[in-house]
PDB file of C-alpha atoms in Angstrom:
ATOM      1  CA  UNK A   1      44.484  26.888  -9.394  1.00  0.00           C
ATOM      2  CA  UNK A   2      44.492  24.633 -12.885  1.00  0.00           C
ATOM      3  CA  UNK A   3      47.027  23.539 -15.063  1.00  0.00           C
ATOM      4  CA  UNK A   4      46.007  21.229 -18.087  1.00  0.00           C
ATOM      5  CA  UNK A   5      49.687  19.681 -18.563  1.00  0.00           C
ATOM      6  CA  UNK A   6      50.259  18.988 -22.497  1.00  0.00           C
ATOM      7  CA  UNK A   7      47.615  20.586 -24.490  1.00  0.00           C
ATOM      8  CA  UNK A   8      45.053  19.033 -26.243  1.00  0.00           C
ATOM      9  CA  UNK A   9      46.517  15.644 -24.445  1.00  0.00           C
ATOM     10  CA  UNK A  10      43.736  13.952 -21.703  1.00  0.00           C
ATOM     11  CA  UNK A  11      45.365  13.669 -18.164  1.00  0.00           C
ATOM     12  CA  UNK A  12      44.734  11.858 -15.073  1.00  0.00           C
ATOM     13  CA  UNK A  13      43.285  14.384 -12.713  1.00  0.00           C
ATOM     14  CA  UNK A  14      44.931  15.514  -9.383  1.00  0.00           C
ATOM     15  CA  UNK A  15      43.173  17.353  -6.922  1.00  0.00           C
ATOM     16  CA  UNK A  16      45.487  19.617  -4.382  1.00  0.00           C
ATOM     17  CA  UNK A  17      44.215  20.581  -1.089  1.00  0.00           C
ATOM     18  CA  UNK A  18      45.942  23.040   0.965  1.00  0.00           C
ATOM     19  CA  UNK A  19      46.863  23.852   4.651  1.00  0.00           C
ATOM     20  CA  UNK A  20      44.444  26.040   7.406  1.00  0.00           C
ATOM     21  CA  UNK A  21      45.471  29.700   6.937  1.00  0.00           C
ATOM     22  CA  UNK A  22      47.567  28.952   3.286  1.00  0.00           C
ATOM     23  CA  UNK A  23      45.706  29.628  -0.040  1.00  0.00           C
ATOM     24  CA  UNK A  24      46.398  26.169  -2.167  1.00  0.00           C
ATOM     25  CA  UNK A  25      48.322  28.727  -4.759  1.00  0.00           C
ATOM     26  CA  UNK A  26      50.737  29.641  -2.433  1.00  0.00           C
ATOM     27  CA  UNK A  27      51.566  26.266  -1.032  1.00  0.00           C
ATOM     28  CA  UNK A  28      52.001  24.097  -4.300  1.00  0.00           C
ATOM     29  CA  UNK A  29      53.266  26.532  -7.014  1.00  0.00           C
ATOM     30  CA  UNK A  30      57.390  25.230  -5.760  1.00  0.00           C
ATOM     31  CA  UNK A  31      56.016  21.606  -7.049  1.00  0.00           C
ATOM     32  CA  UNK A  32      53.782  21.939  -9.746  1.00  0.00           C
ATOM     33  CA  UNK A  33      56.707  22.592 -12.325  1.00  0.00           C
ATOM     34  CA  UNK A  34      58.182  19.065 -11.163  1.00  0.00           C
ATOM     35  CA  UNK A  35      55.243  17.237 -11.580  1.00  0.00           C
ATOM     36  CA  UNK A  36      55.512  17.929 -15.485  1.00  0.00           C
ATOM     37  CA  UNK A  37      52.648  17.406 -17.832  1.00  0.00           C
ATOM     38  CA  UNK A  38      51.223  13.867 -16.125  1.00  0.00           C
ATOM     39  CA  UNK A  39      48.553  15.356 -14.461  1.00  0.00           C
ATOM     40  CA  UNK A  40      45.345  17.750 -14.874  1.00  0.00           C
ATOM     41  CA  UNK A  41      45.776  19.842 -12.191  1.00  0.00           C
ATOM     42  CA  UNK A  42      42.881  20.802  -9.775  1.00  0.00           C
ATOM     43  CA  UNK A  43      43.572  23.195  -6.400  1.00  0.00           C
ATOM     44  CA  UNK A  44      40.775  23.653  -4.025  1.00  0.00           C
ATOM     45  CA  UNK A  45      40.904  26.280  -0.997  1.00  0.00           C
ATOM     46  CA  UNK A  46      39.106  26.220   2.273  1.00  0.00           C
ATOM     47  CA  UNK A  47      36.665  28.085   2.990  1.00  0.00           C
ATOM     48  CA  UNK A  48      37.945  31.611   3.679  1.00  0.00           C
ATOM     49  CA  UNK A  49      40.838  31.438   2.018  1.00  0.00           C
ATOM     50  CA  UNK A  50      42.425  32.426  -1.222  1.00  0.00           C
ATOM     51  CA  UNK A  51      39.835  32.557  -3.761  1.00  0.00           C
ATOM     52  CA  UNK A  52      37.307  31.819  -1.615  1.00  0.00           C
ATOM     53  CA  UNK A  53      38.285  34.851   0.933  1.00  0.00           C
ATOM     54  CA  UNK A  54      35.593  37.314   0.175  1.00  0.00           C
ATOM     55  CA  UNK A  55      32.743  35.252  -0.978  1.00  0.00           C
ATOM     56  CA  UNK A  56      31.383  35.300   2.611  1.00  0.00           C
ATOM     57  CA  UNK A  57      29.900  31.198   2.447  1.00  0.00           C
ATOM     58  CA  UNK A  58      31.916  29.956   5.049  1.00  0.00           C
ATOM     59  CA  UNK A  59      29.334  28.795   7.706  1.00  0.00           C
ATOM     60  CA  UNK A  60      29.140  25.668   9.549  1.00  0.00           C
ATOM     61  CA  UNK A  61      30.865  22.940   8.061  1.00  0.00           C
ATOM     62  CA  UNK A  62      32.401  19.210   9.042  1.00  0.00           C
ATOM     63  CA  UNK A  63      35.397  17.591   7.642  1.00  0.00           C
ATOM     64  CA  UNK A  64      32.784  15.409   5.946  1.00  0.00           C
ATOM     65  CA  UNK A  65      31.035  18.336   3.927  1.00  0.00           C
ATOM     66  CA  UNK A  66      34.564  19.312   2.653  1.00  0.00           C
ATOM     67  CA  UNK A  67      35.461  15.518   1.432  1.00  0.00           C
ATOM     68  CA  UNK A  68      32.057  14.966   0.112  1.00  0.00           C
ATOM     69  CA  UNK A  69      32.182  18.759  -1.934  1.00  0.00           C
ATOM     70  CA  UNK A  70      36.141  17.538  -3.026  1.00  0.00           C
ATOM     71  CA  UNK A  71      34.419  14.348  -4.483  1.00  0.00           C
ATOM     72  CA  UNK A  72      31.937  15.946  -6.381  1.00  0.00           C
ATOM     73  CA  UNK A  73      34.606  18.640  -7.523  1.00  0.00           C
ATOM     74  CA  UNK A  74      36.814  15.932  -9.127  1.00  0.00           C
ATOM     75  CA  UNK A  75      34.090  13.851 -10.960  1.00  0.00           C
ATOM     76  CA  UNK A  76      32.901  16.790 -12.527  1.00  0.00           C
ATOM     77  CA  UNK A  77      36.310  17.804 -13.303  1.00  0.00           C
ATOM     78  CA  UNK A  78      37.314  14.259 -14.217  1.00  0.00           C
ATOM     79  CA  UNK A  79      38.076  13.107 -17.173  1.00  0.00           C
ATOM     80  CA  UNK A  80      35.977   9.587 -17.857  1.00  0.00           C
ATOM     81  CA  UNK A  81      38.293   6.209 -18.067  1.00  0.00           C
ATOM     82  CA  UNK A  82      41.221   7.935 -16.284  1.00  0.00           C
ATOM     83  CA  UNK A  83      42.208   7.937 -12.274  1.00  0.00           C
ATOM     84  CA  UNK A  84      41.692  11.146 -10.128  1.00  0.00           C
ATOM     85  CA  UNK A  85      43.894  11.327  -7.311  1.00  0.00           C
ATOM     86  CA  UNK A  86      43.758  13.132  -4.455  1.00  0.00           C
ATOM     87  CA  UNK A  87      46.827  15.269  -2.268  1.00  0.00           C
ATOM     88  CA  UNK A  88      46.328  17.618   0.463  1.00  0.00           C
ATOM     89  CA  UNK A  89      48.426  19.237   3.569  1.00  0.00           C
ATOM     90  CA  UNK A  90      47.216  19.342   7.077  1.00  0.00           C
ATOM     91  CA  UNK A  91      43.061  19.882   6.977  1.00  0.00           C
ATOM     92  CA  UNK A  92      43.507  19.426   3.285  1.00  0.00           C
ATOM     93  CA  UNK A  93      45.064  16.126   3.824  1.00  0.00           C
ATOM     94  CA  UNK A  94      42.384  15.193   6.845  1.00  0.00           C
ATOM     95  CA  UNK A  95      40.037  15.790   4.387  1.00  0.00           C
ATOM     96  CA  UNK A  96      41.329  13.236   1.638  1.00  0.00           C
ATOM     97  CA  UNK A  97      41.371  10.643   4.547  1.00  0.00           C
ATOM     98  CA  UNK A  98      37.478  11.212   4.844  1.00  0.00           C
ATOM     99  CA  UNK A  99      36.953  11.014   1.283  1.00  0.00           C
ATOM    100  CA  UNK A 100      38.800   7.673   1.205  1.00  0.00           C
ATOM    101  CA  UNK A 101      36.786   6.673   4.673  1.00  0.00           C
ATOM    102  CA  UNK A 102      33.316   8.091   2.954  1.00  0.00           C
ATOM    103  CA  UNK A 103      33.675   7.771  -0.206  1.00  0.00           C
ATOM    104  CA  UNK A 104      36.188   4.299  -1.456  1.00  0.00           C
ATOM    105  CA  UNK A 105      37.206   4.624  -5.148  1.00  0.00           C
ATOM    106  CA  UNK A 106      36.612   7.929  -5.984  1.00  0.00           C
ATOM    107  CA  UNK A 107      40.217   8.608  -6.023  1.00  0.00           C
ATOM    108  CA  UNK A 108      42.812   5.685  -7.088  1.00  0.00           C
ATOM    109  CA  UNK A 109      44.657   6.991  -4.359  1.00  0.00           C
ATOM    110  CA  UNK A 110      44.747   9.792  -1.375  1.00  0.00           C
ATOM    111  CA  UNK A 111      48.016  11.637  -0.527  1.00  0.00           C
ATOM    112  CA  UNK A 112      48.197  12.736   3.389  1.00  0.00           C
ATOM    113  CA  UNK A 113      50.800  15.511   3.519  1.00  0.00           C
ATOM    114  CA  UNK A 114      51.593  16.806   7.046  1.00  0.00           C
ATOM    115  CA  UNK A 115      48.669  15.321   8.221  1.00  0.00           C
ATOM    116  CA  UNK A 116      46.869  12.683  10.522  1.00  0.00           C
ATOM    117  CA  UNK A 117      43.604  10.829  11.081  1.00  0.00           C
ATOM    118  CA  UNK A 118      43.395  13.648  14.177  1.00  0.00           C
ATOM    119  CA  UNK A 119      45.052  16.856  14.586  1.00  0.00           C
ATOM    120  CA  UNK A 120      45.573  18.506  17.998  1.00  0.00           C
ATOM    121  CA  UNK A 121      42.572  18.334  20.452  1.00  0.00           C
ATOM    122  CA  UNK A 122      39.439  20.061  20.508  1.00  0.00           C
ATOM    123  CA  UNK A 123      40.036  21.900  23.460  1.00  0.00           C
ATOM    124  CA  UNK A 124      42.861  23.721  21.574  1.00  0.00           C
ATOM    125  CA  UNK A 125      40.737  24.394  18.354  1.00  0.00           C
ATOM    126  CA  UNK A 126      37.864  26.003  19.724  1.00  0.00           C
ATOM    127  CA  UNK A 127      40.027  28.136  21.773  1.00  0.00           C
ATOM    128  CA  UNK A 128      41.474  28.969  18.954  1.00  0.00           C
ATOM    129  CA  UNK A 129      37.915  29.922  16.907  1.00  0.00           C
ATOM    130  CA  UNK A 130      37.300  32.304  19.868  1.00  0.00           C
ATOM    131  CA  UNK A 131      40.788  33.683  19.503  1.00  0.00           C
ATOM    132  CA  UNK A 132      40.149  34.074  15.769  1.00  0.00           C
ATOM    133  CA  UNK A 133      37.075  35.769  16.178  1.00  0.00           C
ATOM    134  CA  UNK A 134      37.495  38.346  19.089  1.00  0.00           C
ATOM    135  CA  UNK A 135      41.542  39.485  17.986  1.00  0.00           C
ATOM    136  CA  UNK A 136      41.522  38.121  13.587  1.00  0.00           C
ATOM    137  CA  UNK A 137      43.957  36.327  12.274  1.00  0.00           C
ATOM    138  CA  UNK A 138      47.020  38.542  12.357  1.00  0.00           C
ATOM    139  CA  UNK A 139      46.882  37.053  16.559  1.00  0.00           C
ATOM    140  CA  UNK A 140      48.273  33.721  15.121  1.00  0.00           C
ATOM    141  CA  UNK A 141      51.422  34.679  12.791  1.00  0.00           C
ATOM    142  CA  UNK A 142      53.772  34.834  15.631  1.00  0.00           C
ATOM    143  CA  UNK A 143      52.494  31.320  16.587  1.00  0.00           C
ATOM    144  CA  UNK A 144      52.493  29.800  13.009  1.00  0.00           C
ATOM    145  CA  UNK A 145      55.982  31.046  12.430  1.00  0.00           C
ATOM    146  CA  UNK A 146      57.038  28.803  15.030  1.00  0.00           C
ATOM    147  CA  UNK A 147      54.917  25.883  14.175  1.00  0.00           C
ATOM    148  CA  UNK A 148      54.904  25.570  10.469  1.00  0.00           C
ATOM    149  CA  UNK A 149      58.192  25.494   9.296  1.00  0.00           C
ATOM    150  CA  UNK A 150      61.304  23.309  10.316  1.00  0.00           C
ATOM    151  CA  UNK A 151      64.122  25.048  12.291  1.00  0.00           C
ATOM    152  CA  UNK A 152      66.419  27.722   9.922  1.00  0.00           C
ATOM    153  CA  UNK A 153      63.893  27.532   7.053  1.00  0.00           C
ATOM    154  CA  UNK A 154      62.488  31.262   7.384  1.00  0.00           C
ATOM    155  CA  UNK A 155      65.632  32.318   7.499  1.00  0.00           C
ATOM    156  CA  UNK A 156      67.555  30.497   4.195  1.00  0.00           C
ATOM    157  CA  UNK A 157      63.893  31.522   2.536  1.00  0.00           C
ATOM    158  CA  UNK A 158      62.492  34.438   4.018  1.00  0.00           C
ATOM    159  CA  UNK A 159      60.323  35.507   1.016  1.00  0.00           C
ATOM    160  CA  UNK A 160      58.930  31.851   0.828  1.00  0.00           C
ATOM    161  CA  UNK A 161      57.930  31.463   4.786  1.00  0.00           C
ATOM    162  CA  UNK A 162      56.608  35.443   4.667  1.00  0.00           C
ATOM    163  CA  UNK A 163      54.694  34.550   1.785  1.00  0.00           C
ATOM    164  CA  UNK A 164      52.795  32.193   3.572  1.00  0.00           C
ATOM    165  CA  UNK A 165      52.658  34.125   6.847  1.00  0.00           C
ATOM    166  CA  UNK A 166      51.687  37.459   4.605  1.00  0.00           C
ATOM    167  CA  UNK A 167      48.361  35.284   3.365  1.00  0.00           C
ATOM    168  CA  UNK A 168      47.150  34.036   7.229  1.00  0.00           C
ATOM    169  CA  UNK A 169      47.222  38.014   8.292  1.00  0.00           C
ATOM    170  CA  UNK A 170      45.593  39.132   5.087  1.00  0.00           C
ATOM    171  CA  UNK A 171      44.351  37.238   2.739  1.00  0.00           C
ATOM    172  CA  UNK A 172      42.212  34.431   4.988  1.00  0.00           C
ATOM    173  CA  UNK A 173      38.629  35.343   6.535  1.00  0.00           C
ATOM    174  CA  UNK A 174      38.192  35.160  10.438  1.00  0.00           C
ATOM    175  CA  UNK A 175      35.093  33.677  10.258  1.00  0.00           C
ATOM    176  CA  UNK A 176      36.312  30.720   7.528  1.00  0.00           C
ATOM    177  CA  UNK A 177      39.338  30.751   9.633  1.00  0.00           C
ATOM    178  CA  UNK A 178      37.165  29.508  13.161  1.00  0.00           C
ATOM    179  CA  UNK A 179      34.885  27.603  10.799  1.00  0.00           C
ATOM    180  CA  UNK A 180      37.772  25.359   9.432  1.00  0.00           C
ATOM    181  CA  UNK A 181      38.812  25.138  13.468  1.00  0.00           C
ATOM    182  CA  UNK A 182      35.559  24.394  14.450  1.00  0.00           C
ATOM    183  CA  UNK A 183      35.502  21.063  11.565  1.00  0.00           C
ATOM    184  CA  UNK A 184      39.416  20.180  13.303  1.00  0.00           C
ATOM    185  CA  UNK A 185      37.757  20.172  16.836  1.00  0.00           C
ATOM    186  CA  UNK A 186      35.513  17.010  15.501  1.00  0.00           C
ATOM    187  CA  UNK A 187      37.793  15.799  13.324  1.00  0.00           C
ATOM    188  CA  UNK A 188      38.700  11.735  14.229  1.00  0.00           C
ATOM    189  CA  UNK A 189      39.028   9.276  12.014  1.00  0.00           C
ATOM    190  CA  UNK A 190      41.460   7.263  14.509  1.00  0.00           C
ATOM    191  CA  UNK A 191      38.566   4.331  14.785  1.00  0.00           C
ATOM    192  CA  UNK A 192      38.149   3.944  10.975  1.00  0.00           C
ATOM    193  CA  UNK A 193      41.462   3.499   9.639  1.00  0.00           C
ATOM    194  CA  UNK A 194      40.436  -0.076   9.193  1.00  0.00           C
ATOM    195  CA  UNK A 195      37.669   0.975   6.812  1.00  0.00           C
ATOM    196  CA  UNK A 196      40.021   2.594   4.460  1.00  0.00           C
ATOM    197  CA  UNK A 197      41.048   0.357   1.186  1.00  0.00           C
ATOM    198  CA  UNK A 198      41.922   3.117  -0.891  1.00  0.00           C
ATOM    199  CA  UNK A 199      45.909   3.469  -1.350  1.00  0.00           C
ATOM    200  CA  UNK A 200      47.165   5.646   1.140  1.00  0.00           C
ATOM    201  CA  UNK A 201      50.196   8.076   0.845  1.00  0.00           C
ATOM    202  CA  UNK A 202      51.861   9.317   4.435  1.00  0.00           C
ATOM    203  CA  UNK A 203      54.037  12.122   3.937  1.00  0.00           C
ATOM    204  CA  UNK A 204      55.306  13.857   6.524  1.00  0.00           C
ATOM    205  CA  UNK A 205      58.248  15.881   7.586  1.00  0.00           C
ATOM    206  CA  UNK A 206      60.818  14.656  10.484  1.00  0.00           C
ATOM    207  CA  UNK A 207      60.656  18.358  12.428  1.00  0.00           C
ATOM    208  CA  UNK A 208      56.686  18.416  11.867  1.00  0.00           C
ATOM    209  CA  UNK A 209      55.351  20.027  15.565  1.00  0.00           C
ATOM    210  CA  UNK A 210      52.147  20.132  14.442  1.00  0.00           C
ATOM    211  CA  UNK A 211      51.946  16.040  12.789  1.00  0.00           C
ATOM    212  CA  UNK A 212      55.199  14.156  13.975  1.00  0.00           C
ATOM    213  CA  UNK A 213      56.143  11.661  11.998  1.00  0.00           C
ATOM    214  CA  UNK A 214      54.387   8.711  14.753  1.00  0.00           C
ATOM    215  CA  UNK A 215      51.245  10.046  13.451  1.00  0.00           C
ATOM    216  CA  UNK A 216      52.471   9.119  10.292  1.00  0.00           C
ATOM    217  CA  UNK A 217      52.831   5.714  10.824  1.00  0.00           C
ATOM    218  CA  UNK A 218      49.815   5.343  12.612  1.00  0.00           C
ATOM    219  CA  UNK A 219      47.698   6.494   9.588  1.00  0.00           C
ATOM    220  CA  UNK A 220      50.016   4.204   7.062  1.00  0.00           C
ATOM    221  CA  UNK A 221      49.957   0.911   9.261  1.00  0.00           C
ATOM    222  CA  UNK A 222      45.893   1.365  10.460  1.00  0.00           C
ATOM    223  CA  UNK A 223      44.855   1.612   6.484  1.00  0.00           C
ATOM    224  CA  UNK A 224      44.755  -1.597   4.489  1.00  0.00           C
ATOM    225  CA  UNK A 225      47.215  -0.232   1.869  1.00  0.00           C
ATOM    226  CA  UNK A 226      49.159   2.441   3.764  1.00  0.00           C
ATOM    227  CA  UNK A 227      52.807   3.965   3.078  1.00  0.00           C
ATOM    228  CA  UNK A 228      54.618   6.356   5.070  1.00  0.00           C
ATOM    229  CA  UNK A 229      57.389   8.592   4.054  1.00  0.00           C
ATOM    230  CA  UNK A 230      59.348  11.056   6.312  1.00  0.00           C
ATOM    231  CA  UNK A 231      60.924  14.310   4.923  1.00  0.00           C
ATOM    232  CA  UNK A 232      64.218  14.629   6.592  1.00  0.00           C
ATOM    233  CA  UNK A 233      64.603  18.758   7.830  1.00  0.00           C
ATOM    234  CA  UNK A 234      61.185  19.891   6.961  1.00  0.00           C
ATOM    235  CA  UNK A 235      58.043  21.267   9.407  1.00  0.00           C
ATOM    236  CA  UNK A 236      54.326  21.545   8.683  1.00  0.00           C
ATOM    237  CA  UNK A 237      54.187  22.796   5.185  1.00  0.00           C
ATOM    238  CA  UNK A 238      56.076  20.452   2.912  1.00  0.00           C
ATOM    239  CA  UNK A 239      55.362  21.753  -0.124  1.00  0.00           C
ATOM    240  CA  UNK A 240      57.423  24.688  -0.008  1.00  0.00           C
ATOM    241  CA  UNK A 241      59.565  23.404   2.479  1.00  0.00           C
ATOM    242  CA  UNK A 242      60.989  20.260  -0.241  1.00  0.00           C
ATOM    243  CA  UNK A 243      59.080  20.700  -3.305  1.00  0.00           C
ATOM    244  CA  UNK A 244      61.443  17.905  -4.713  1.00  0.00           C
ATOM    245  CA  UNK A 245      60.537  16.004  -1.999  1.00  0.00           C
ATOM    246  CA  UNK A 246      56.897  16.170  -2.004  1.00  0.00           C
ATOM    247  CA  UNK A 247      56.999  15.530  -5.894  1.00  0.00           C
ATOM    248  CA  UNK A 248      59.070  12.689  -6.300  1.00  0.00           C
ATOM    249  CA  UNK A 249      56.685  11.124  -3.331  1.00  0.00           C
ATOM    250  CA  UNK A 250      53.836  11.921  -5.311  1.00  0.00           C
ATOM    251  CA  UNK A 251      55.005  10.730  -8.197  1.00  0.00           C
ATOM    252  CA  UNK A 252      56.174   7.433  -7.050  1.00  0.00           C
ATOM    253  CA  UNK A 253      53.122   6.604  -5.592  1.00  0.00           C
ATOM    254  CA  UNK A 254      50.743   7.502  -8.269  1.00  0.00           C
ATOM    255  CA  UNK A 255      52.866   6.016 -10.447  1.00  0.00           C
TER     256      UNK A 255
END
């Protein structure tokens, strides 16, 4: 996913990171239109998903590898003298928090959407790797359904929350699948909030299962230049829950 903004015009670049099981199409199409032509658009996917679904290179792989390979990705795709920022949901968003932890100033500032310095426990994700890989991920729609979206969404937007569900049965690998649950399960970064100077952005959403909105505040107060912000009505996937939302957030804090 790429959009230039105003041709021929330089742009600060901002890299979007998406959700485990969502391609990063999917989940930020609703807000690219409202982030008008600031920003050179970047979207990465996970390994195993969207673009990335059939190229088989999923592997082993930390939360580190990913921030370290989104780093790279956005000063090549940089343009020199302007800011890169950074915005990602739920793994994509753990991974901005390493790049800030790892890697200070390569983005002028890291968005956390639906997501935490930890997320669930590892018990849960390696059971969930070994559910993954014995049953595929069509096993886990009836369970994401329930945890992704705030109460009565999937109903007012049935297309929008199948949409999502239609790309964890079919369009993510198994293997990439466990691989990115495999990274979760060592995921922590609860002991170096205090190392992180990099502005940090906290969105969540107030009927989040998966990253309630404490976990919020624990990220935004632990950083040295933290802010939270709680979506009133929406779940795990923000994006497409309140694009309006998750724009005007953005934009306010890049701004």
């Amino acid at each position: 996913m790429s959009s230039s903004g105003a041709a021929g015009q330089p742009k600060p670049l901002l890299v979007l990171g998406s959700s485990l099981g969502v391609a990063v199409e999917r989940l930020w199409a609703p807000v690219l239109p409202l982030l008008g032509d600031r920003y050179h658009v970047l979207g990465w996917d996970l390994p195993g998903h969207g673009r990335t679904h059939h190229d088989g290179s999923a592997g082993s792989f930390r939360v580190a590898d990913l921030a370290s390979a989104v780093v790279e990705l956005a000063a090549r795709r940089g343009t020199p003298g302007l800011p890169a920022y950074y915005a990602g949901v739920s793994l994509g968003g753990a991974t901005g928090l390493q790049a800030a932890a790892d890697h200070p100033g390569a983005f002028a500032a890291v968005a956390l959407v639906c997501s935490a310095a930890v997320l669930g426990t590892p018990e849960a994700w390696t059971q969930r790797a070994v559910t993954v890989r014995a049953q595929g991920t069509p096993a886990l729609v009836e369970g994401s359904a329930a945890r992704w979206f705030a109460p009565g969404f999937a109903d007012r937007e049935p297309q929008v929350a199948g949409g999502l569900l239609h790309d964890l049965a079919h369009e993510v690998d198994d293997e990439g699948y466990a691989a990115c649950c495999e990274a979760l399960a060592a995921y922590d970064l609860s002991d170096r909030l205090g190392e992180v100077t990099d502005p940090v952005l906290v969105l969540n959403g107030a009927a989040d299962q998966v990253v309630p909105p404490a976990a919020a505040e624990q990220v935004a107060s632990g950083v040295a230049d933290g802010r939270a912000v709680i979506l009133p009505g929406v779940g795990h996937q923000a994006p497409v829950e309140d694009p309006t939302g998750t724009a005007e957030a953005l934009l306010a804090f890049c701004r």
